[in-house]
């Protein structure tokens, strides 16, 4: 038999293809998903690969740009948060110290903010604004958690000028806590500017690392405020006298908050004080675990000046 | 040249369908651009082209979502068949007729899709049909002609329905 006898008519032949395609589609539609997935994978990798690749590239480009924008925004947000967190950490540490400092004090400490700094030929001056303007009377001691800053020199309304330790008008009577030697600490802007105690006998006992506090002599500064540490000493006046260089405990340039030591009007000390000239040493305790001054200043063997806080 | 233009249009529609078209969905219902392409090919080239283009485009969509492999081909293929057959006796230049054909083809396509989604459950099929089909048909009937008109103007294509099979 000839094959042509069995060939379908022309019009019917035209429908074979579309009907076959529809039947194939229906068959695919009723298959389970476990078979559809591999079939879809084969079609994606073969017949439709150019379409999928191009669409995927477009999708990747669009999503890549959006992802880049999103990441950029997120990065900026995180950087800002990190800066904020760092600032908060620093402020937290500072305020914790202030709080601890304030807690130790049994006296009135009036907080002040520093609104200006000035460094002239006469020395360093701070301009402060006290929480209680009436407390900023001339002559009052100004302290920070680190130690003595200076004293109030004048007041104008809410603001007060503070002459720091590094000012030629400020002289502090200090006491060596170890040797109980005393002297007058002054700042000198001459050839080698710095804080120094001058004109003390050469036999007096001053060792590097010795802790200096205010002696309470005079009416300027109450006793016991930490002033600094002995840095070194050298002879002067032909060997009869010596000069002791002092490193200050508190740096006015680094201070962010300071306190006014409010003096009780009774004149015998501070609120809660029973004796005149009460010692304020408790405000400036020796830090535990502080390094020995012998290590820092290479003092005499056998002399233990006591621990010094790490500056 | 016609085949190359078809392929270019398919590329464009595929990118659009997978990128910004999903953002136009309202309540999960979005326009079907591929239906418009099947309609144009069936009107322009006849039943065979309509069926084959529907099946191939359906497979292309099925590759994107394997669960719909086969059902999309069948839906678009049947649409191509219906429109191809109807195009012999209608005025293809009349825009109202074209919109009517679009609505008819959208009905067929969405009904077949709904039947496959219902999984043979008549109750589900009935509910799904009322939930998805009218909204899809309406959205497609409104969006696709506007999209086609704007695209034709931008591409400078004129008389893209004319030309008998």
PDB file of N, CA, C and O in Angstrom, chain A residues 14-15 17-26 28-30 33 35-37 39-41 43-44 48 50-52 54-55 58-59 62 66, chain B residues 7 10-11 14-15 18-19 23 47-48 51-52 55-57 59-60 62-64 66-71 73-74 77-78 81 85 88 116:
ATOM      1  N   UNK A  14      -3.451  20.807   8.378  1.00  0.00           N
ATOM      2  CA  UNK A  14      -3.069  22.090   8.957  1.00  0.00           C
ATOM      3  C   UNK A  14      -3.378  22.144  10.442  1.00  0.00           C
ATOM      4  O   UNK A  14      -2.742  22.865  11.175  1.00  0.00           O
ATOM      5  N   UNK A  15      -4.356  21.350  10.907  1.00  0.00           N
ATOM      6  CA  UNK A  15      -4.752  21.368  12.305  1.00  0.00           C
ATOM      7  C   UNK A  15      -3.939  20.414  13.170  1.00  0.00           C
ATOM      8  O   UNK A  15      -4.050  20.459  14.406  1.00  0.00           O
ATOM      9  N   UNK A  17      -0.740  20.203  13.799  1.00  0.00           N
ATOM     10  CA  UNK A  17       0.245  20.873  14.649  1.00  0.00           C
ATOM     11  C   UNK A  17      -0.390  21.552  15.844  1.00  0.00           C
ATOM     12  O   UNK A  17      -0.013  21.285  16.997  1.00  0.00           O
ATOM     13  N   UNK A  18      -1.367  22.471  15.631  1.00  0.00           N
ATOM     14  CA  UNK A  18      -1.979  23.136  16.784  1.00  0.00           C
ATOM     15  C   UNK A  18      -2.627  22.170  17.754  1.00  0.00           C
ATOM     16  O   UNK A  18      -2.499  22.326  18.977  1.00  0.00           O
ATOM     17  N   UNK A  19      -3.318  21.147  17.239  1.00  0.00           N
ATOM     18  CA  UNK A  19      -3.967  20.208  18.158  1.00  0.00           C
ATOM     19  C   UNK A  19      -2.924  19.443  18.953  1.00  0.00           C
ATOM     20  O   UNK A  19      -3.079  19.198  20.157  1.00  0.00           O
ATOM     21  N   UNK A  20      -1.846  19.031  18.263  1.00  0.00           N
ATOM     22  CA  UNK A  20      -0.774  18.324  18.977  1.00  0.00           C
ATOM     23  C   UNK A  20      -0.193  19.211  20.073  1.00  0.00           C
ATOM     24  O   UNK A  20       0.093  18.738  21.190  1.00  0.00           O
ATOM     25  N   UNK A  21      -0.025  20.495  19.769  1.00  0.00           N
ATOM     26  CA  UNK A  21       0.527  21.417  20.776  1.00  0.00           C
ATOM     27  C   UNK A  21      -0.416  21.544  21.953  1.00  0.00           C
ATOM     28  O   UNK A  21       0.017  21.543  23.116  1.00  0.00           O
ATOM     29  N   UNK A  22      -1.710  21.627  21.689  1.00  0.00           N
ATOM     30  CA  UNK A  22      -2.676  21.759  22.783  1.00  0.00           C
ATOM     31  C   UNK A  22      -2.728  20.487  23.617  1.00  0.00           C
ATOM     32  O   UNK A  22      -2.815  20.546  24.856  1.00  0.00           O
ATOM     33  N   UNK A  23      -2.671  19.345  22.957  1.00  0.00           N
ATOM     34  CA  UNK A  23      -2.683  18.080  23.697  1.00  0.00           C
ATOM     35  C   UNK A  23      -1.433  17.966  24.566  1.00  0.00           C
ATOM     36  O   UNK A  23      -1.493  17.535  25.729  1.00  0.00           O
ATOM     37  N   UNK A  24      -0.307  18.346  23.989  1.00  0.00           N
ATOM     38  CA  UNK A  24       0.945  18.310  24.768  1.00  0.00           C
ATOM     39  C   UNK A  24       0.850  19.240  25.975  1.00  0.00           C
ATOM     40  O   UNK A  24       1.269  18.876  27.083  1.00  0.00           O
ATOM     41  N   UNK A  25       0.282  20.429  25.772  1.00  0.00           N
ATOM     42  CA  UNK A  25       0.133  21.377  26.889  1.00  0.00           C
ATOM     43  C   UNK A  25      -0.775  20.797  27.963  1.00  0.00           C
ATOM     44  O   UNK A  25      -0.479  20.896  29.162  1.00  0.00           O
ATOM     45  N   UNK A  26      -1.883  20.197  27.553  1.00  0.00           N
ATOM     46  CA  UNK A  26      -2.812  19.624  28.531  1.00  0.00           C
ATOM     47  C   UNK A  26      -2.132  18.504  29.302  1.00  0.00           C
ATOM     48  O   UNK A  26      -2.299  18.378  30.517  1.00  0.00           O
ATOM     49  N   UNK A  28       1.061  18.156  29.879  1.00  0.00           N
ATOM     50  CA  UNK A  28       2.005  18.769  30.818  1.00  0.00           C
ATOM     51  C   UNK A  28       1.283  19.348  32.023  1.00  0.00           C
ATOM     52  O   UNK A  28       1.752  19.257  33.158  1.00  0.00           O
ATOM     53  N   UNK A  29       0.128  19.938  31.778  1.00  0.00           N
ATOM     54  CA  UNK A  29      -0.606  20.588  32.861  1.00  0.00           C
ATOM     55  C   UNK A  29      -1.075  19.625  33.916  1.00  0.00           C
ATOM     56  O   UNK A  29      -1.184  19.977  35.090  1.00  0.00           O
ATOM     57  N   UNK A  30      -1.332  18.350  33.512  1.00  0.00           N
ATOM     58  CA  UNK A  30      -1.846  17.377  34.483  1.00  0.00           C
ATOM     59  C   UNK A  30      -0.738  16.560  35.146  1.00  0.00           C
ATOM     60  O   UNK A  30      -1.017  15.736  36.002  1.00  0.00           O
ATOM     61  N   UNK A  33       4.002  17.978  40.020  1.00  0.00           N
ATOM     62  CA  UNK A  33       5.038  19.007  40.094  1.00  0.00           C
ATOM     63  C   UNK A  33       6.437  18.406  40.056  1.00  0.00           C
ATOM     64  O   UNK A  33       7.373  19.018  39.542  1.00  0.00           O
ATOM     65  N   UNK A  35       7.523  16.150  38.246  1.00  0.00           N
ATOM     66  CA  UNK A  35       7.942  15.954  36.851  1.00  0.00           C
ATOM     67  C   UNK A  35       8.041  17.299  36.138  1.00  0.00           C
ATOM     68  O   UNK A  35       8.907  17.504  35.277  1.00  0.00           O
ATOM     69  N   UNK A  36       7.164  18.206  36.521  1.00  0.00           N
ATOM     70  CA  UNK A  36       7.165  19.523  35.859  1.00  0.00           C
ATOM     71  C   UNK A  36       8.470  20.264  36.104  1.00  0.00           C
ATOM     72  O   UNK A  36       8.977  20.951  35.209  1.00  0.00           O
ATOM     73  N   UNK A  37       8.993  20.139  37.301  1.00  0.00           N
ATOM     74  CA  UNK A  37      10.210  20.906  37.641  1.00  0.00           C
ATOM     75  C   UNK A  37      11.380  20.532  36.755  1.00  0.00           C
ATOM     76  O   UNK A  37      12.034  21.409  36.190  1.00  0.00           O
ATOM     77  N   UNK A  39      11.315  19.176  33.830  1.00  0.00           N
ATOM     78  CA  UNK A  39      10.995  19.580  32.459  1.00  0.00           C
ATOM     79  C   UNK A  39      11.219  21.083  32.295  1.00  0.00           C
ATOM     80  O   UNK A  39      11.804  21.531  31.296  1.00  0.00           O
ATOM     81  N   UNK A  40      10.758  21.859  33.284  1.00  0.00           N
ATOM     82  CA  UNK A  40      10.957  23.315  33.234  1.00  0.00           C
ATOM     83  C   UNK A  40      12.441  23.645  33.237  1.00  0.00           C
ATOM     84  O   UNK A  40      12.898  24.551  32.537  1.00  0.00           O
ATOM     85  N   UNK A  41      13.219  22.884  34.034  1.00  0.00           N
ATOM     86  CA  UNK A  41      14.659  23.112  34.071  1.00  0.00           C
ATOM     87  C   UNK A  41      15.309  22.855  32.723  1.00  0.00           C
ATOM     88  O   UNK A  41      16.161  23.620  32.261  1.00  0.00           O
ATOM     89  N   UNK A  43      13.878  22.961  29.766  1.00  0.00           N
ATOM     90  CA  UNK A  43      13.452  24.009  28.822  1.00  0.00           C
ATOM     91  C   UNK A  43      14.197  25.324  29.083  1.00  0.00           C
ATOM     92  O   UNK A  43      14.582  26.035  28.147  1.00  0.00           O
ATOM     93  N   UNK A  44      14.416  25.610  30.370  1.00  0.00           N
ATOM     94  CA  UNK A  44      15.106  26.861  30.726  1.00  0.00           C
ATOM     95  C   UNK A  44      16.552  26.836  30.247  1.00  0.00           C
ATOM     96  O   UNK A  44      17.088  27.855  29.816  1.00  0.00           O
ATOM     97  N   UNK A  48      14.782  28.068  26.043  1.00  0.00           N
ATOM     98  CA  UNK A  48      14.500  29.424  26.518  1.00  0.00           C
ATOM     99  C   UNK A  48      15.689  30.071  27.210  1.00  0.00           C
ATOM    100  O   UNK A  48      15.523  31.089  27.893  1.00  0.00           O
ATOM    101  N   UNK A  50      18.228  31.925  26.069  1.00  0.00           N
ATOM    102  CA  UNK A  50      18.495  33.345  25.756  1.00  0.00           C
ATOM    103  C   UNK A  50      17.509  34.292  26.443  1.00  0.00           C
ATOM    104  O   UNK A  50      17.890  35.343  26.935  1.00  0.00           O
ATOM    105  N   UNK A  51      16.242  33.887  26.501  1.00  0.00           N
ATOM    106  CA  UNK A  51      15.247  34.746  27.135  1.00  0.00           C
ATOM    107  C   UNK A  51      15.516  34.848  28.633  1.00  0.00           C
ATOM    108  O   UNK A  51      15.518  35.947  29.211  1.00  0.00           O
ATOM    109  N   UNK A  52      15.753  33.713  29.261  1.00  0.00           N
ATOM    110  CA  UNK A  52      15.945  33.715  30.706  1.00  0.00           C
ATOM    111  C   UNK A  52      17.205  34.458  31.096  1.00  0.00           C
ATOM    112  O   UNK A  52      17.240  35.174  32.110  1.00  0.00           O
ATOM    113  N   UNK A  54      18.665  36.911  29.465  1.00  0.00           N
ATOM    114  CA  UNK A  54      18.477  38.362  29.293  1.00  0.00           C
ATOM    115  C   UNK A  54      17.586  38.918  30.386  1.00  0.00           C
ATOM    116  O   UNK A  54      17.889  39.953  30.980  1.00  0.00           O
ATOM    117  N   UNK A  55      16.517  38.225  30.661  1.00  0.00           N
ATOM    118  CA  UNK A  55      15.611  38.700  31.715  1.00  0.00           C
ATOM    119  C   UNK A  55      16.329  38.667  33.056  1.00  0.00           C
ATOM    120  O   UNK A  55      16.220  39.593  33.862  1.00  0.00           O
ATOM    121  N   UNK A  58      18.587  41.575  33.308  1.00  0.00           N
ATOM    122  CA  UNK A  58      17.823  42.784  33.604  1.00  0.00           C
ATOM    123  C   UNK A  58      17.387  42.824  35.055  1.00  0.00           C
ATOM    124  O   UNK A  58      17.496  43.841  35.739  1.00  0.00           O
ATOM    125  N   UNK A  59      16.904  41.678  35.532  1.00  0.00           N
ATOM    126  CA  UNK A  59      16.466  41.597  36.927  1.00  0.00           C
ATOM    127  C   UNK A  59      17.638  41.846  37.853  1.00  0.00           C
ATOM    128  O   UNK A  59      17.520  42.560  38.850  1.00  0.00           O
ATOM    129  N   UNK A  62      18.553  45.536  37.816  1.00  0.00           N
ATOM    130  CA  UNK A  62      17.601  46.356  38.556  1.00  0.00           C
ATOM    131  C   UNK A  62      17.717  46.093  40.046  1.00  0.00           C
ATOM    132  O   UNK A  62      17.776  47.021  40.856  1.00  0.00           O
ATOM    133  N   UNK A  66      19.043  48.574  43.173  1.00  0.00           N
ATOM    134  CA  UNK A  66      18.227  48.821  44.365  1.00  0.00           C
ATOM    135  C   UNK A  66      18.955  48.334  45.606  1.00  0.00           C
ATOM    136  O   UNK A  66      18.923  48.988  46.654  1.00  0.00           O
TER     137      UNK A  66
ATOM    138  N   UNK B   7      10.444  38.377  18.404  1.00  0.00           N
ATOM    139  CA  UNK B   7      11.378  37.983  19.473  1.00  0.00           C
ATOM    140  C   UNK B   7      11.712  39.197  20.346  1.00  0.00           C
ATOM    141  O   UNK B   7      11.759  39.100  21.581  1.00  0.00           O
ATOM    142  N   UNK B  10       8.860  39.898  22.557  1.00  0.00           N
ATOM    143  CA  UNK B  10       8.779  38.900  23.637  1.00  0.00           C
ATOM    144  C   UNK B  10       9.780  39.220  24.734  1.00  0.00           C
ATOM    145  O   UNK B  10       9.473  39.138  25.919  1.00  0.00           O
ATOM    146  N   UNK B  11      10.982  39.606  24.340  1.00  0.00           N
ATOM    147  CA  UNK B  11      11.990  39.999  25.329  1.00  0.00           C
ATOM    148  C   UNK B  11      11.472  41.142  26.197  1.00  0.00           C
ATOM    149  O   UNK B  11      11.548  41.109  27.419  1.00  0.00           O
ATOM    150  N   UNK B  14       8.664  40.079  28.458  1.00  0.00           N
ATOM    151  CA  UNK B  14       9.137  39.209  29.545  1.00  0.00           C
ATOM    152  C   UNK B  14       9.810  40.036  30.638  1.00  0.00           C
ATOM    153  O   UNK B  14       9.586  39.813  31.832  1.00  0.00           O
ATOM    154  N   UNK B  15      10.627  40.994  30.233  1.00  0.00           N
ATOM    155  CA  UNK B  15      11.284  41.861  31.221  1.00  0.00           C
ATOM    156  C   UNK B  15      10.237  42.667  31.978  1.00  0.00           C
ATOM    157  O   UNK B  15      10.281  42.784  33.209  1.00  0.00           O
ATOM    158  N   UNK B  18       8.155  40.578  34.471  1.00  0.00           N
ATOM    159  CA  UNK B  18       8.857  40.125  35.678  1.00  0.00           C
ATOM    160  C   UNK B  18       9.428  41.257  36.515  1.00  0.00           C
ATOM    161  O   UNK B  18       9.926  41.012  37.605  1.00  0.00           O
ATOM    162  N   UNK B  19       9.361  42.494  36.015  1.00  0.00           N
ATOM    163  CA  UNK B  19       9.970  43.598  36.771  1.00  0.00           C
ATOM    164  C   UNK B  19       8.929  44.568  37.305  1.00  0.00           C
ATOM    165  O   UNK B  19       8.611  44.560  38.488  1.00  0.00           O
ATOM    166  N   UNK B  23       4.279  45.228  40.181  1.00  0.00           N
ATOM    167  CA  UNK B  23       4.018  46.349  41.089  1.00  0.00           C
ATOM    168  C   UNK B  23       2.681  47.012  40.818  1.00  0.00           C
ATOM    169  O   UNK B  23       2.196  47.803  41.626  1.00  0.00           O
ATOM    170  N   UNK B  47      -4.994  31.219  12.941  1.00  0.00           N
ATOM    171  CA  UNK B  47      -5.173  30.256  14.036  1.00  0.00           C
ATOM    172  C   UNK B  47      -3.882  29.538  14.396  1.00  0.00           C
ATOM    173  O   UNK B  47      -3.552  29.384  15.570  1.00  0.00           O
ATOM    174  N   UNK B  48      -3.168  29.073  13.372  1.00  0.00           N
ATOM    175  CA  UNK B  48      -1.951  28.287  13.655  1.00  0.00           C
ATOM    176  C   UNK B  48      -0.946  29.111  14.440  1.00  0.00           C
ATOM    177  O   UNK B  48      -0.384  28.648  15.434  1.00  0.00           O
ATOM    178  N   UNK B  51      -2.216  29.617  18.012  1.00  0.00           N
ATOM    179  CA  UNK B  51      -2.073  28.470  18.920  1.00  0.00           C
ATOM    180  C   UNK B  51      -0.615  28.260  19.302  1.00  0.00           C
ATOM    181  O   UNK B  51      -0.286  28.099  20.484  1.00  0.00           O
ATOM    182  N   UNK B  52       0.265  28.255  18.289  1.00  0.00           N
ATOM    183  CA  UNK B  52       1.680  28.002  18.585  1.00  0.00           C
ATOM    184  C   UNK B  52       2.287  29.111  19.455  1.00  0.00           C
ATOM    185  O   UNK B  52       3.064  28.830  20.371  1.00  0.00           O
ATOM    186  N   UNK B  55       1.082  28.511  22.977  1.00  0.00           N
ATOM    187  CA  UNK B  55       1.732  27.371  23.628  1.00  0.00           C
ATOM    188  C   UNK B  55       3.164  27.733  24.017  1.00  0.00           C
ATOM    189  O   UNK B  55       3.608  27.457  25.137  1.00  0.00           O
ATOM    190  N   UNK B  56       3.889  28.351  23.093  1.00  0.00           N
ATOM    191  CA  UNK B  56       5.302  28.678  23.376  1.00  0.00           C
ATOM    192  C   UNK B  56       5.416  29.720  24.487  1.00  0.00           C
ATOM    193  O   UNK B  56       6.220  29.575  25.415  1.00  0.00           O
ATOM    194  N   UNK B  57       4.584  30.752  24.401  1.00  0.00           N
ATOM    195  CA  UNK B  57       4.637  31.765  25.468  1.00  0.00           C
ATOM    196  C   UNK B  57       4.204  31.172  26.794  1.00  0.00           C
ATOM    197  O   UNK B  57       4.735  31.531  27.854  1.00  0.00           O
ATOM    198  N   UNK B  59       4.720  28.097  27.708  1.00  0.00           N
ATOM    199  CA  UNK B  59       5.858  27.327  28.211  1.00  0.00           C
ATOM    200  C   UNK B  59       6.896  28.267  28.820  1.00  0.00           C
ATOM    201  O   UNK B  59       7.494  27.956  29.854  1.00  0.00           O
ATOM    202  N   UNK B  60       7.084  29.408  28.190  1.00  0.00           N
ATOM    203  CA  UNK B  60       8.046  30.385  28.708  1.00  0.00           C
ATOM    204  C   UNK B  60       7.631  30.868  30.096  1.00  0.00           C
ATOM    205  O   UNK B  60       8.450  30.996  31.005  1.00  0.00           O
ATOM    206  N   UNK B  62       5.705  29.143  32.047  1.00  0.00           N
ATOM    207  CA  UNK B  62       5.753  27.960  32.905  1.00  0.00           C
ATOM    208  C   UNK B  62       7.151  27.682  33.419  1.00  0.00           C
ATOM    209  O   UNK B  62       7.324  27.175  34.522  1.00  0.00           O
ATOM    210  N   UNK B  63       8.149  28.034  32.604  1.00  0.00           N
ATOM    211  CA  UNK B  63       9.531  27.871  33.063  1.00  0.00           C
ATOM    212  C   UNK B  63       9.790  28.789  34.261  1.00  0.00           C
ATOM    213  O   UNK B  63      10.494  28.431  35.208  1.00  0.00           O
ATOM    214  N   UNK B  64       9.186  29.952  34.234  1.00  0.00           N
ATOM    215  CA  UNK B  64       9.313  30.896  35.346  1.00  0.00           C
ATOM    216  C   UNK B  64       8.697  30.324  36.620  1.00  0.00           C
ATOM    217  O   UNK B  64       9.233  30.472  37.714  1.00  0.00           O
ATOM    218  N   UNK B  66       7.223  26.682  37.576  1.00  0.00           N
ATOM    219  CA  UNK B  66       6.990  25.307  37.104  1.00  0.00           C
ATOM    220  C   UNK B  66       5.600  24.750  37.441  1.00  0.00           C
ATOM    221  O   UNK B  66       5.104  23.879  36.723  1.00  0.00           O
ATOM    222  N   UNK B  67       4.984  25.249  38.508  1.00  0.00           N
ATOM    223  CA  UNK B  67       3.665  24.724  38.859  1.00  0.00           C
ATOM    224  C   UNK B  67       2.643  25.016  37.775  1.00  0.00           C
ATOM    225  O   UNK B  67       1.650  24.287  37.628  1.00  0.00           O
ATOM    226  N   UNK B  68       2.874  26.080  37.005  1.00  0.00           N
ATOM    227  CA  UNK B  68       1.916  26.452  35.951  1.00  0.00           C
ATOM    228  C   UNK B  68       2.337  25.942  34.581  1.00  0.00           C
ATOM    229  O   UNK B  68       1.726  26.305  33.578  1.00  0.00           O
ATOM    230  N   UNK B  69       3.384  25.113  34.560  1.00  0.00           N
ATOM    231  CA  UNK B  69       3.838  24.574  33.269  1.00  0.00           C
ATOM    232  C   UNK B  69       2.745  23.686  32.689  1.00  0.00           C
ATOM    233  O   UNK B  69       2.258  22.775  33.352  1.00  0.00           O
ATOM    234  N   UNK B  70       2.386  23.960  31.492  1.00  0.00           N
ATOM    235  CA  UNK B  70       1.316  23.196  30.848  1.00  0.00           C
ATOM    236  C   UNK B  70      -0.002  23.944  30.890  1.00  0.00           C
ATOM    237  O   UNK B  70      -0.659  24.087  29.849  1.00  0.00           O
ATOM    238  N   UNK B  71      -0.392  24.411  32.059  1.00  0.00           N
ATOM    239  CA  UNK B  71      -1.679  25.095  32.171  1.00  0.00           C
ATOM    240  C   UNK B  71      -1.630  26.436  31.465  1.00  0.00           C
ATOM    241  O   UNK B  71      -2.605  26.829  30.791  1.00  0.00           O
ATOM    242  N   UNK B  73       0.321  27.149  28.932  1.00  0.00           N
ATOM    243  CA  UNK B  73       0.369  26.847  27.495  1.00  0.00           C
ATOM    244  C   UNK B  73      -1.022  26.534  26.976  1.00  0.00           C
ATOM    245  O   UNK B  73      -1.426  26.995  25.907  1.00  0.00           O
ATOM    246  N   UNK B  74      -1.744  25.724  27.743  1.00  0.00           N
ATOM    247  CA  UNK B  74      -3.087  25.345  27.308  1.00  0.00           C
ATOM    248  C   UNK B  74      -4.001  26.569  27.260  1.00  0.00           C
ATOM    249  O   UNK B  74      -4.751  26.766  26.289  1.00  0.00           O
ATOM    250  N   UNK B  77      -2.860  28.838  24.488  1.00  0.00           N
ATOM    251  CA  UNK B  77      -3.063  28.154  23.207  1.00  0.00           C
ATOM    252  C   UNK B  77      -4.529  28.139  22.800  1.00  0.00           C
ATOM    253  O   UNK B  77      -4.876  28.390  21.623  1.00  0.00           O
ATOM    254  N   UNK B  78      -5.405  27.840  23.760  1.00  0.00           N
ATOM    255  CA  UNK B  78      -6.845  27.849  23.470  1.00  0.00           C
ATOM    256  C   UNK B  78      -7.308  29.244  23.089  1.00  0.00           C
ATOM    257  O   UNK B  78      -8.183  29.406  22.215  1.00  0.00           O
ATOM    258  N   UNK B  81      -6.360  29.866  19.616  1.00  0.00           N
ATOM    259  CA  UNK B  81      -7.268  29.118  18.740  1.00  0.00           C
ATOM    260  C   UNK B  81      -8.586  29.870  18.567  1.00  0.00           C
ATOM    261  O   UNK B  81      -9.078  30.057  17.421  1.00  0.00           O
ATOM    262  N   UNK B  85      -9.813  31.745  15.120  1.00  0.00           N
ATOM    263  CA  UNK B  85     -11.040  31.363  14.434  1.00  0.00           C
ATOM    264  C   UNK B  85     -11.996  32.537  14.308  1.00  0.00           C
ATOM    265  O   UNK B  85     -12.657  32.720  13.262  1.00  0.00           O
ATOM    266  N   UNK B  88     -11.584  35.515  11.508  1.00  0.00           N
ATOM    267  CA  UNK B  88     -11.957  35.360  10.101  1.00  0.00           C
ATOM    268  C   UNK B  88     -13.215  36.150   9.770  1.00  0.00           C
ATOM    269  O   UNK B  88     -13.421  36.563   8.641  1.00  0.00           O
ATOM    270  N   UNK B 116      -7.334  24.853  36.522  1.00  0.00           N
ATOM    271  CA  UNK B 116      -6.130  24.116  36.918  1.00  0.00           C
ATOM    272  C   UNK B 116      -5.774  24.427  38.371  1.00  0.00           C
ATOM    273  O   UNK B 116      -5.329  23.543  39.099  1.00  0.00           O
TER     274      UNK B 116
END
